[in-house]
Coordinates of C-alpha atoms in Angstrom, one line a residue:
Chain A
M29 CA -18.5 -21.6 8.6
I30 CA -18.0 -17.8 8.2
R31 CA -20.5 -15.4 9.6
L32 CA -20.4 -12.0 8.0
G33 CA -22.4 -9.2 9.7
V34 CA -23.8 -6.5 7.4
D35 CA -25.3 -3.2 8.6
A36 CA -28.6 -3.3 6.7
M37 CA -29.3 0.4 7.7
G38 CA -25.8 1.7 6.5
G39 CA -25.5 4.0 3.5
D40 CA -27.6 6.6 1.8
F41 CA -29.8 4.0 0.0
A42 CA -30.3 1.5 2.9
P43 CA -31.8 -0.9 3.3
G44 CA -32.7 -1.3 -0.4
N45 CA -29.2 -1.3 -1.8
V46 CA -27.8 -3.3 1.0
I47 CA -30.3 -6.1 0.5
L48 CA -29.8 -6.1 -3.3
G49 CA -26.0 -6.2 -2.8
A50 CA -26.2 -8.9 -0.2
I51 CA -28.2 -11.2 -2.3
D52 CA -25.7 -10.8 -5.2
A53 CA -22.8 -11.4 -2.8
L54 CA -24.4 -14.7 -1.6
S55 CA -24.4 -16.0 -5.2
C56 CA -20.6 -15.3 -5.4
M57 CA -19.7 -16.9 -2.1
D58 CA -19.5 -20.5 -1.1
S59 CA -22.4 -21.9 0.9
E60 CA -20.2 -22.0 4.0
T61 CA -20.6 -18.3 4.4
E62 CA -23.6 -16.9 6.2
L63 CA -24.8 -13.3 5.9
V64 CA -26.2 -11.7 9.0
L65 CA -28.3 -8.6 8.2
I66 CA -28.5 -6.2 11.2
G67 CA -31.3 -3.6 11.2
D68 CA -35.0 -3.0 11.5
S69 CA -36.1 -6.6 10.9
R70 CA -39.7 -5.6 9.8
C71 CA -38.3 -3.1 7.3
I72 CA -35.7 -5.7 6.0
T73 CA -38.4 -8.3 5.5
E74 CA -40.7 -5.8 3.7
V75 CA -37.9 -4.6 1.4
C76 CA -37.0 -8.2 0.7
R77 CA -40.6 -8.8 -0.3
H78 CA -40.7 -5.7 -2.4
Y79 CA -37.6 -6.8 -4.4
G80 CA -38.7 -10.4 -4.6
V81 CA -35.8 -11.5 -2.4
D82 CA -36.3 -14.5 -0.1
S83 CA -35.4 -13.1 3.3
G84 CA -34.7 -16.7 4.4
N85 CA -31.4 -16.3 2.6
F86 CA -30.2 -14.2 5.5
V87 CA -30.0 -14.4 9.3
I88 CA -31.8 -11.2 10.4
V89 CA -30.8 -9.6 13.7
N90 CA -33.2 -6.8 14.8
A91 CA -31.8 -3.4 15.7
S92 CA -34.4 -0.8 17.0
Q93 CA -32.1 2.2 16.3
K94 CA -30.1 3.6 13.5
I95 CA -27.1 6.0 13.4
E96 CA -27.8 8.6 10.7
M97 CA -25.1 9.6 8.2
G98 CA -24.8 13.1 9.6
E99 CA -24.8 12.3 13.3
R100 CA -21.9 13.1 15.6
P101 CA -20.1 9.8 15.8
V102 CA -19.0 9.6 19.5
E103 CA -22.3 10.9 20.8
A104 CA -24.5 8.7 18.5
Y105 CA -22.4 5.6 19.2
E106 CA -22.7 6.2 23.0
R107 CA -26.4 6.9 23.0
K108 CA -27.8 4.5 20.4
K109 CA -26.8 1.2 22.1
D110 CA -29.4 -0.7 20.0
S111 CA -28.3 0.7 16.7
S112 CA -27.3 -1.6 13.9
I113 CA -23.7 -0.4 14.1
N114 CA -23.5 -0.9 17.9
I115 CA -25.0 -4.4 17.6
G116 CA -22.6 -5.3 14.8
F117 CA -19.6 -4.3 16.9
R118 CA -20.8 -6.1 20.0
S119 CA -21.6 -9.3 18.0
L120 CA -18.1 -9.2 16.5
A121 CA -16.4 -8.6 19.9
E122 CA -18.4 -11.5 21.4
G123 CA -17.4 -13.9 18.6
R124 CA -20.9 -14.2 17.1
L125 CA -19.6 -12.7 13.9
D126 CA -16.3 -13.2 12.0
A127 CA -16.5 -9.7 10.4
F128 CA -18.7 -6.7 10.3
A129 CA -19.3 -4.5 7.3
S130 CA -21.2 -1.2 6.9
A131 CA -21.6 1.7 4.4
G132 CA -23.0 3.8 7.2
N133 CA -21.5 6.7 9.3
T134 CA -17.7 6.3 9.0
G135 CA -17.0 8.1 12.2
A136 CA -19.3 5.8 14.1
M137 CA -17.5 2.9 12.5
L138 CA -14.2 4.3 13.8
V139 CA -15.6 4.8 17.3
G140 CA -16.9 1.2 17.4
S141 CA -13.6 -0.1 16.1
V142 CA -11.6 1.6 18.8
R143 CA -14.0 1.5 21.7
T144 CA -15.7 -1.9 21.3
L145 CA -13.0 -3.9 19.6
G146 CA -9.8 -2.0 20.5
L147 CA -6.4 -1.5 18.8
L148 CA -3.8 -4.2 18.2
P149 CA -0.8 -3.9 20.6
G150 CA 1.4 -0.9 19.8
I151 CA -1.0 0.7 17.3
I152 CA -1.6 4.4 18.0
R153 CA -4.4 4.9 15.5
P154 CA -6.2 2.7 13.0
C155 CA -6.4 3.6 9.4
I156 CA -8.2 2.8 6.1
S157 CA -6.8 2.3 2.7
A158 CA -7.8 2.4 -1.0
L159 CA -6.5 0.8 -4.2
V160 CA -5.2 3.1 -6.9
P161 CA -5.4 1.6 -10.4
L162 CA -2.1 1.8 -12.2
F163 CA -1.2 2.2 -15.8
N164 CA 0.8 -1.1 -15.7
G165 CA -2.4 -3.0 -14.9
Q166 CA -1.7 -3.5 -11.2
N167 CA -3.0 -1.6 -8.1
M168 CA -1.2 0.4 -5.5
L169 CA -2.5 0.6 -1.9
I170 CA -2.8 4.1 -0.5
L171 CA -3.3 4.8 3.2
D172 CA -4.5 6.5 5.4
V173 CA -7.4 7.8 3.2
G174 CA -9.3 9.6 5.9
L175 CA -9.6 7.9 9.3
N176 CA -7.2 10.3 10.9
T177 CA -6.3 14.0 10.5
D178 CA -3.3 15.8 12.1
A179 CA -1.3 12.5 12.1
R180 CA 2.2 12.4 13.6
P181 CA 5.3 11.0 11.9
E182 CA 5.2 7.8 13.9
M183 CA 1.6 7.2 12.8
L184 CA 2.7 7.4 9.2
C185 CA 5.4 4.8 10.0
Q186 CA 2.7 2.5 11.4
F187 CA 0.6 3.0 8.3
A188 CA 3.7 1.8 6.3
V189 CA 3.8 -1.4 8.5
L190 CA 0.0 -2.0 8.3
G191 CA -0.1 -1.2 4.5
S192 CA 2.8 -3.6 3.7
L193 CA 1.2 -6.4 5.7
Y194 CA -2.1 -5.9 3.8
A195 CA -0.1 -5.9 0.6
K196 CA 1.5 -9.2 1.6
T197 CA -1.6 -10.9 3.0
V198 CA -4.4 -9.8 0.7
M199 CA -2.5 -8.6 -2.5
G200 CA 0.1 -11.4 -2.4
I201 CA 3.1 -9.2 -2.8
A202 CA 6.1 -10.9 -1.2
R203 CA 8.2 -7.8 -0.2
P204 CA 6.2 -4.7 -0.7
R205 CA 7.8 -1.4 -1.7
V206 CA 6.6 1.5 0.4
A207 CA 6.7 5.1 -0.7
L208 CA 5.7 8.4 1.0
L209 CA 3.4 10.8 -0.8
N210 CA 5.3 14.1 -0.9
I211 CA 5.7 17.3 -2.9
G212 CA 9.3 16.6 -4.0
A213 CA 11.5 13.6 -4.5
E214 CA 14.4 14.6 -2.2
P215 CA 14.7 13.6 1.4
G216 CA 13.8 16.5 3.7
K217 CA 11.0 17.7 1.4
G218 CA 7.4 18.3 2.5
D219 CA 5.6 19.2 5.6
S220 CA 7.0 18.4 9.0
T221 CA 4.9 15.2 9.4
T222 CA 6.0 13.7 6.1
A223 CA 9.7 14.8 6.5
G224 CA 9.7 13.3 10.0
A225 CA 8.2 10.0 8.8
Y226 CA 10.9 10.0 6.0
R227 CA 13.7 10.2 8.7
M228 CA 12.1 7.3 10.6
L229 CA 11.4 5.1 7.6
E230 CA 14.9 5.5 6.0
K231 CA 16.4 3.8 9.0
G232 CA 14.8 0.6 7.7
G233 CA 14.0 -2.3 9.9
G234 CA 10.5 -3.0 8.7
D235 CA 9.7 -6.1 6.7
F236 CA 9.3 -4.0 3.5
D237 CA 11.4 -1.8 1.2
F238 CA 11.2 1.9 1.8
V239 CA 11.7 3.5 -1.7
G240 CA 11.5 7.2 -0.7
N241 CA 9.1 10.0 -1.7
M242 CA 6.6 9.8 -4.5
E243 CA 5.0 12.9 -6.1
A244 CA 1.3 12.9 -7.0
N245 CA 1.9 13.2 -10.7
A246 CA 3.3 9.6 -10.6
L247 CA 0.2 8.4 -8.7
F248 CA -1.2 6.3 -11.7
N249 CA 2.1 5.5 -13.3
G250 CA 3.0 2.3 -11.4
G251 CA 6.4 0.8 -11.0
M252 CA 7.8 2.6 -8.1
A253 CA 5.8 1.4 -5.1
D254 CA 3.1 -1.1 -4.0
V255 CA 2.1 0.9 -0.9
L256 CA 1.8 4.7 -0.7
V257 CA 1.7 6.2 2.8
T258 CA 0.2 9.6 3.6
E259 CA -1.7 11.5 6.3
G260 CA -5.5 10.9 6.3
F261 CA -6.5 14.5 5.3
V262 CA -4.2 14.4 2.3
G263 CA -5.1 10.8 1.4
N264 CA -8.8 11.5 1.5
I265 CA -8.4 14.5 -0.8
C266 CA -6.4 12.4 -3.2
L267 CA -9.0 9.7 -3.2
K268 CA -11.9 12.2 -3.6
Q269 CA -10.1 14.0 -6.4
T270 CA -9.7 10.6 -8.2
E271 CA -13.4 10.1 -7.7
G272 CA -14.1 13.6 -9.1
M273 CA -11.9 12.9 -12.2
Y274 CA -13.8 9.6 -12.7
E275 CA -17.1 11.5 -12.6
L276 CA -15.8 14.2 -14.9
I277 CA -14.7 11.6 -17.5
A278 CA -18.1 10.0 -17.3
R279 CA -19.8 13.4 -17.8
L280 CA -17.6 14.1 -20.8
G281 CA -18.7 10.8 -22.3
V282 CA -15.1 9.7 -22.7
A283 CA -14.7 6.0 -22.9
H284 CA -11.6 3.8 -22.1
P285 CA -11.5 0.5 -20.2
F286 CA -8.9 1.9 -17.8
F287 CA -11.3 4.4 -16.4
K288 CA -13.7 1.6 -15.3
R289 CA -11.0 0.7 -12.7
F290 CA -11.5 4.0 -11.1
N291 CA -15.1 3.1 -10.2
Y292 CA -15.2 2.8 -6.4
E293 CA -18.0 0.2 -6.8
Y294 CA -15.5 -2.4 -7.8
Y295 CA -13.6 -2.0 -4.5
G296 CA -16.8 -1.7 -2.4
G297 CA -15.2 -1.4 1.0
T298 CA -11.9 -1.2 2.9
P299 CA -10.9 -2.9 6.1
V300 CA -10.1 -0.8 9.2
L301 CA -6.4 -1.7 9.7
G302 CA -4.9 -1.9 13.2
I303 CA -7.9 -3.2 15.2
T304 CA -8.5 -6.6 16.8
A305 CA -11.2 -7.9 14.4
P306 CA -12.2 -7.6 10.7
V307 CA -14.3 -4.5 10.1
I308 CA -15.1 -3.2 6.5
I309 CA -16.2 0.3 5.8
G310 CA -18.1 1.0 2.6
H311 CA -18.9 4.2 0.7
G312 CA -22.0 6.1 1.9
V313 CA -23.4 6.3 -1.6
S314 CA -23.0 2.6 -2.2
T315 CA -24.9 0.9 -5.0
P316 CA -25.8 -2.8 -4.8
V317 CA -22.6 -3.6 -6.8
A318 CA -20.6 -1.7 -4.2
I319 CA -22.3 -3.4 -1.3
K320 CA -21.7 -6.8 -2.9
N321 CA -18.0 -6.1 -3.3
M322 CA -17.8 -4.7 0.3
I323 CA -19.2 -8.1 1.5
L324 CA -16.8 -10.0 -0.7
E325 CA -13.9 -8.0 0.7
A326 CA -15.1 -8.9 4.2
E327 CA -15.1 -12.6 3.3
K328 CA -11.6 -12.2 1.7
V329 CA -10.2 -10.5 4.8
V330 CA -11.6 -13.3 7.0
R331 CA -10.3 -16.1 4.8
C332 CA -6.8 -14.4 4.6
N333 CA -6.7 -14.2 8.4
L334 CA -5.6 -10.6 7.9
V335 CA -6.1 -9.6 11.5
S336 CA -4.2 -12.5 13.1
R337 CA -1.4 -12.1 10.6
L338 CA -1.2 -8.4 11.5
K339 CA -1.2 -9.2 15.1
D340 CA 1.7 -11.7 14.7
A341 CA 3.7 -9.4 12.6
L342 CA 3.2 -6.5 15.1
A343 CA 4.3 -8.8 17.9
I344 CA 7.6 -9.4 16.1
E345 CA 7.8 -5.7 15.2
N346 CA 7.2 -4.6 18.9
K347 CA 9.7 -7.2 20.2
G348 CA 12.3 -5.9 17.7
V349 CA 12.0 -2.3 19.0
Chain B
M28 CA 7.4 51.0 -21.5
I29 CA 7.3 47.7 -19.6
R30 CA 10.5 45.8 -18.9
L31 CA 10.1 42.1 -18.1
G32 CA 13.1 40.3 -16.7
V33 CA 13.3 36.6 -17.7
D34 CA 15.7 34.1 -16.1
A35 CA 17.4 32.6 -19.2
M36 CA 19.0 29.9 -17.1
G37 CA 15.8 28.8 -15.3
G38 CA 14.2 25.4 -16.0
D39 CA 15.3 21.9 -17.0
F40 CA 15.7 22.9 -20.7
A41 CA 17.3 26.4 -20.3
P42 CA 18.4 28.4 -22.0
G43 CA 17.1 26.8 -25.2
N44 CA 13.4 26.6 -24.3
V45 CA 13.6 30.0 -22.6
I46 CA 14.9 31.7 -25.7
L47 CA 12.3 30.0 -28.0
G48 CA 9.5 30.9 -25.6
A49 CA 10.7 34.5 -25.3
I50 CA 10.8 35.1 -29.0
D51 CA 7.3 33.7 -29.3
A52 CA 6.1 35.9 -26.4
L53 CA 7.6 39.0 -28.1
S54 CA 5.3 38.4 -31.2
C55 CA 2.3 38.4 -28.9
M56 CA 3.1 41.6 -26.9
D57 CA 2.9 45.2 -28.0
S58 CA 6.2 46.8 -28.9
E59 CA 6.2 48.8 -25.7
T60 CA 7.3 45.8 -23.8
E61 CA 11.0 44.9 -23.6
L62 CA 12.3 41.5 -22.7
V63 CA 15.4 41.4 -20.6
L64 CA 17.1 38.0 -20.7
I65 CA 19.3 37.4 -17.6
G66 CA 22.0 34.7 -17.8
D67 CA 25.3 33.6 -19.4
S68 CA 25.4 36.2 -22.2
R69 CA 27.8 34.2 -24.4
C70 CA 25.6 31.1 -24.1
I71 CA 22.5 33.1 -24.8
T72 CA 24.0 34.6 -27.9
E73 CA 25.2 31.2 -29.1
V74 CA 21.8 29.5 -28.5
C75 CA 20.1 32.4 -30.3
R76 CA 22.4 31.9 -33.3
H77 CA 21.7 28.1 -33.1
Y78 CA 18.0 28.6 -33.3
G79 CA 18.2 31.4 -35.9
V80 CA 16.8 33.9 -33.4
D81 CA 18.1 37.5 -33.6
S82 CA 19.5 38.2 -30.1
G83 CA 19.0 41.9 -30.8
N84 CA 15.3 41.3 -30.0
F85 CA 16.3 41.1 -26.3
V86 CA 18.2 43.1 -23.8
I87 CA 20.8 40.7 -22.4
V88 CA 22.1 41.1 -18.9
N89 CA 25.1 38.8 -18.1
A90 CA 25.1 36.6 -15.0
S91 CA 28.2 34.6 -14.3
Q92 CA 26.4 32.1 -12.0
K93 CA 23.4 29.8 -12.1
I94 CA 21.4 28.3 -9.3
E95 CA 20.7 24.7 -10.2
M96 CA 17.3 23.0 -9.8
G97 CA 18.4 20.7 -7.0
E98 CA 20.4 23.2 -4.9
R99 CA 19.4 24.2 -1.4
P100 CA 17.5 27.5 -1.9
V101 CA 18.7 29.6 1.0
E102 CA 22.3 28.5 0.7
A103 CA 22.4 28.9 -3.1
Y104 CA 20.7 32.3 -3.0
E105 CA 23.1 33.6 -0.4
R106 CA 26.2 32.3 -2.0
K107 CA 25.6 32.9 -5.7
K108 CA 25.2 36.7 -5.7
D109 CA 25.9 36.8 -9.5
S110 CA 23.3 34.2 -10.4
S111 CA 20.5 35.0 -12.9
I112 CA 17.9 34.7 -10.1
N113 CA 19.8 37.0 -7.7
I114 CA 20.4 39.6 -10.5
G115 CA 16.7 39.4 -11.5
F116 CA 15.5 40.2 -8.0
R117 CA 18.0 43.0 -7.4
S118 CA 17.1 44.6 -10.8
L119 CA 13.4 44.3 -9.8
A120 CA 14.0 45.8 -6.3
E121 CA 16.0 48.7 -7.8
G122 CA 13.3 49.5 -10.4
R123 CA 15.2 48.4 -13.4
L124 CA 12.6 45.8 -14.1
D125 CA 8.8 45.8 -13.8
A126 CA 8.6 42.1 -13.3
F127 CA 10.8 39.0 -13.0
A128 CA 9.9 35.6 -14.3
S129 CA 11.8 32.3 -13.9
A130 CA 11.1 28.6 -14.4
G131 CA 14.2 27.8 -12.2
N132 CA 14.6 26.7 -8.6
T133 CA 11.3 27.5 -7.0
G134 CA 12.7 27.6 -3.5
A135 CA 15.3 30.2 -4.6
M136 CA 12.6 32.2 -6.2
L137 CA 10.8 32.2 -2.8
V138 CA 13.9 33.2 -1.0
G139 CA 14.5 36.1 -3.4
S140 CA 10.9 37.2 -3.1
V141 CA 11.0 37.4 0.7
R142 CA 14.6 38.5 1.2
T143 CA 15.2 40.9 -1.6
L144 CA 11.7 42.2 -2.3
G145 CA 9.9 41.7 1.0
L146 CA 6.3 41.0 2.0
L147 CA 3.4 43.4 1.7
P148 CA 2.4 44.9 5.1
G149 CA 0.6 42.3 7.3
I150 CA 1.4 39.3 5.2
I151 CA 2.8 36.3 7.1
R152 CA 3.8 34.2 4.1
P153 CA 3.6 34.6 0.3
C154 CA 1.8 31.9 -1.8
I155 CA 1.3 30.8 -5.3
S156 CA -1.8 29.8 -7.1
A157 CA -3.0 27.7 -10.1
L158 CA -6.1 27.7 -12.3
V159 CA -8.3 24.6 -12.2
P160 CA -10.3 24.1 -15.4
L161 CA -14.0 23.6 -14.6
F162 CA -16.7 21.7 -16.4
N163 CA -18.8 24.8 -16.8
G164 CA -16.1 26.4 -19.0
Q165 CA -14.7 28.7 -16.3
N166 CA -11.6 28.4 -14.1
M167 CA -11.2 28.3 -10.4
L168 CA -8.2 29.6 -8.6
I169 CA -6.6 27.3 -6.1
L170 CA -3.9 28.4 -3.6
D171 CA -1.5 27.9 -2.0
V172 CA -0.1 25.2 -4.3
G173 CA 3.2 24.7 -2.7
L174 CA 5.1 27.7 -1.5
N175 CA 4.4 26.9 2.2
T176 CA 4.0 23.7 4.2
D177 CA 2.7 23.4 7.8
A178 CA 0.6 26.5 7.3
R179 CA -1.4 27.9 10.2
P180 CA -5.1 28.8 10.1
E181 CA -4.4 32.6 9.8
M182 CA -2.2 31.9 6.8
L183 CA -5.1 30.2 5.1
C184 CA -7.2 33.2 5.8
Q185 CA -4.6 35.4 4.1
F186 CA -4.6 33.1 1.1
A187 CA -8.4 33.7 0.9
V188 CA -7.7 37.5 0.8
L189 CA -4.9 37.3 -1.7
G190 CA -6.8 34.8 -3.9
S191 CA -10.0 36.9 -4.0
L192 CA -7.9 40.0 -4.9
Y193 CA -6.3 38.1 -7.7
A194 CA -9.7 36.8 -8.8
K195 CA -11.0 40.4 -8.9
T196 CA -8.0 42.0 -10.5
V197 CA -6.8 39.5 -13.0
M198 CA -9.9 37.3 -13.5
G199 CA -12.4 40.1 -13.4
I200 CA -14.7 38.5 -10.8
A201 CA -16.6 41.3 -9.0
R202 CA -17.2 39.5 -5.7
P203 CA -15.3 36.2 -5.6
R204 CA -16.8 33.2 -3.7
V205 CA -14.1 31.5 -1.6
A206 CA -14.2 27.9 -0.4
L207 CA -11.9 25.8 1.8
L208 CA -10.7 22.5 0.5
N209 CA -11.7 19.9 3.0
I210 CA -12.7 16.2 3.6
G211 CA -16.3 16.9 4.4
A212 CA -18.9 19.6 3.9
E213 CA -19.8 20.3 7.5
P214 CA -18.1 23.0 9.6
G215 CA -15.6 21.5 12.1
K216 CA -14.5 18.9 9.5
G217 CA -10.9 18.3 8.6
D218 CA -7.5 18.8 10.1
S219 CA -6.9 21.4 12.8
T220 CA -5.5 23.9 10.2
T221 CA -8.5 23.8 8.0
A222 CA -11.0 23.6 10.8
G223 CA -9.3 26.6 12.4
A224 CA -9.4 28.6 9.2
Y225 CA -13.1 27.8 8.8
R226 CA -13.9 29.3 12.2
M227 CA -12.0 32.5 11.2
L228 CA -13.4 32.8 7.7
E229 CA -17.1 32.2 8.8
K230 CA -16.9 35.4 10.8
G231 CA -16.8 37.2 7.4
G232 CA -15.4 40.7 7.0
G233 CA -13.3 40.1 3.9
D234 CA -14.3 41.6 0.6
F235 CA -15.4 38.2 -0.7
D236 CA -18.1 35.6 0.1
F237 CA -17.0 32.6 2.1
V238 CA -19.1 29.7 0.9
G239 CA -17.8 26.9 3.2
N240 CA -16.0 23.6 2.6
M241 CA -15.5 22.0 -0.8
E242 CA -14.6 18.3 -1.1
A243 CA -12.1 17.3 -3.8
N244 CA -14.6 15.3 -5.8
A245 CA -16.2 18.6 -6.7
L246 CA -12.9 20.1 -7.8
F247 CA -13.7 20.2 -11.5
N248 CA -17.5 20.6 -11.2
G249 CA -17.6 24.4 -11.0
G250 CA -20.4 26.5 -9.7
M251 CA -19.6 26.6 -6.0
A252 CA -16.5 28.8 -5.7
D253 CA -14.1 31.0 -7.7
V254 CA -11.2 30.6 -5.2
L255 CA -10.3 27.5 -3.4
V256 CA -8.1 27.8 -0.3
T257 CA -5.8 25.1 1.0
E258 CA -2.5 24.5 2.7
G259 CA 0.6 24.4 0.3
F260 CA 1.4 20.7 0.9
V261 CA -2.2 19.6 0.0
G262 CA -2.5 22.1 -2.8
N263 CA 0.7 21.0 -4.4
I264 CA -0.4 17.3 -4.3
C265 CA -3.8 18.3 -5.8
L266 CA -2.1 20.1 -8.6
K267 CA 0.4 17.4 -9.3
Q268 CA -2.3 14.7 -9.2
T269 CA -4.2 16.8 -11.9
E270 CA -1.0 16.8 -13.9
G271 CA -0.6 13.1 -13.5
M272 CA -4.2 12.6 -14.6
Y273 CA -3.5 14.7 -17.7
E274 CA -0.5 12.6 -18.5
L275 CA -2.4 9.4 -18.0
I276 CA -5.1 10.5 -20.3
A277 CA -2.5 11.4 -23.0
R278 CA -0.9 8.0 -22.6
L279 CA -4.2 6.3 -22.9
G280 CA -4.7 8.2 -26.2
V281 CA -8.1 9.5 -25.0
A282 CA -9.1 12.8 -26.7
H283 CA -11.4 15.5 -25.5
P284 CA -11.1 19.2 -25.9
F285 CA -11.7 19.7 -22.2
F286 CA -8.4 17.8 -21.3
K287 CA -6.4 20.4 -23.2
R288 CA -7.3 22.8 -20.5
F289 CA -5.4 20.7 -18.0
N290 CA -2.1 21.3 -19.9
Y291 CA 0.1 23.4 -17.6
E292 CA 1.7 24.9 -20.7
Y293 CA -1.3 27.1 -21.2
Y294 CA -0.9 28.7 -17.8
G295 CA 2.9 28.9 -18.0
G296 CA 3.5 30.6 -14.7
T297 CA 2.0 31.9 -11.5
P298 CA 2.6 35.1 -9.7
V299 CA 4.0 35.0 -6.1
L300 CA 1.2 36.7 -4.1
G301 CA 1.9 38.8 -1.1
I302 CA 5.2 40.4 -2.1
T303 CA 6.1 44.0 -3.1
A304 CA 6.8 43.4 -6.8
P305 CA 5.6 41.2 -9.6
V306 CA 7.4 37.8 -9.7
I307 CA 6.2 34.9 -11.8
I308 CA 7.3 31.3 -11.2
G309 CA 7.2 28.8 -14.1
H310 CA 7.3 25.1 -14.2
G311 CA 10.7 23.4 -14.1
V312 CA 10.0 21.3 -17.2
S313 CA 8.7 24.3 -19.1
T314 CA 8.4 24.0 -22.9
P315 CA 8.8 27.0 -25.2
V316 CA 4.9 27.4 -25.1
A317 CA 5.0 27.4 -21.3
I318 CA 7.7 30.0 -21.2
K319 CA 5.8 32.2 -23.6
N320 CA 2.7 32.0 -21.4
M321 CA 4.8 32.6 -18.3
I322 CA 6.1 35.8 -19.9
L323 CA 2.6 36.8 -21.0
E324 CA 1.3 36.3 -17.4
A325 CA 4.1 38.6 -16.2
E326 CA 3.0 41.3 -18.6
K327 CA -0.7 40.8 -17.6
V328 CA 0.2 41.1 -13.9
V329 CA 2.1 44.3 -14.6
R330 CA -0.7 45.8 -16.7
C331 CA -3.3 44.9 -14.1
N332 CA -1.3 46.7 -11.4
L333 CA -1.9 43.5 -9.3
V334 CA 0.8 44.4 -6.7
S335 CA -0.4 47.9 -6.0
R336 CA -4.0 46.8 -5.9
L337 CA -3.1 44.1 -3.4
K338 CA -1.2 46.7 -1.4
D339 CA -4.2 49.1 -1.3
A340 CA -6.6 46.3 -0.5
L341 CA -4.4 45.0 2.3
A342 CA -4.0 48.6 3.7
I343 CA -7.8 48.8 4.0
E344 CA -7.9 45.2 5.4
N345 CA -5.3 46.0 8.0
K346 CA -7.0 49.2 9.0
G347 CA -10.2 47.4 9.5
V348 CA -8.7 44.9 11.9

């Protein structure tokens, strides 16, 4: 049996959207999977009643506190020990959950990932990824999309390792091609972080093919790479600009099936890569559809054994160095 | 009389596209403006003949060398003293031209700007800008879009000054609103460069209104800012991603008048801000339309007295500090 913990208080429209998304997710998963809603149990029961959802579908774990979206992550995580996010991480660390997913305060999710779960051996910083829809019908993984800023070159190299392992394990790509997001194609181009990462990656040695620099105008083309590595500040801006473009297209009333693939709702959430257990972060504005897909992503990550496969691969990697 | 120097050898499709663009530009400018084509004069005359263009429309200045697109800028600029780019900068520095425009090697254009012309007093690094089309029908200036990487916070503050002066002088905005491109709205968000620039800009003092952080999903919305400041690596990726989106939309066959405004051809070129004379950099892949608009931008920058207005404003700024 798989037990997925879901932060019922996470996101701008919690717990309403979380409950609606969770009930939809249940209908898509096999009966072996149990959903554990963590939050204000009275509120959860009431909202279930309001929406005509049988709260008996879920295991409900009470949390007397909630970390708000705008709170300072470290402070809030340290102070609110009985918050849904804290309880989620503790339950995961103690083996009472197989994964924990939240559309709440991203910073607090990062703090919990690092402090309560811890990093995989050799990892400097964890990261998060996103899928970019490509013209050729496939998707490209881009990471880091915002968990770190001021990354160093060696961190970008680790993102390449983590991203290629995700591409193998979850996307089923036998030997991922990894590119660096840069402002020119030639080696030596770019800021010192990216140019430094290029020098390290071109030496090879990883279980992926480094294919060089990719410029942002090729972002949606497809064909060159399966995984695109960048620093978190840049990756987050890339992702948000894509989001802005999607919204603009919607406002202009322009229709094309391709644009639907830009809808963040279909991706729902992204696993934190580089930590010792499966944690999925959702978008703060999550709709029920997004929450459903965040939960399905959590289930997929557990079923793929992503974390233990990352751990094994890193052990080989670390041995090799 | 205004004398505009144009690098006939600059760009992937030179000199053909340059000559075709230049002849179109002439028909849009008043007869007071003279176009000086700098390059291989025999080649220019031949291409003019090939296209049925009367080479007598231009002043032709021979250059026996050419800096290629992929050459290392500093090295090439130092070695090829008789290249079209070198001659353009020398002519401008010696007052034989009022502006110099090229769609050639951007790095070499930067080297010429700094070494042959020099920076305005107090300026640490020059920068280039681009116009982002907004949903509300207006444009927002974004800078730096790629002349610098690894910028420091005080450089971002100067981009704010230069950008707001451009907005006043060329775009006619009385008191520009300046925002910082960031990954969150709150102060303190972002990488150390952006967070540092925020702390400096919030103190005020500039002849513009600092309106805080802007996230990339609001890029095309309009309403919040007239000038968006960012580091060159990030700005270049933003710009190229917009270009990629424009190309994707064209490939999908989706039509909407708004998207036409994303066509780089209509902007043609961008002035190098922070140097002692008007220099316009065009896109390497420039079509004749793009070249025409690059030349018209050069004329506009000269007519607006952008450089002397920047110089005056910086003198006041420097005095104030």
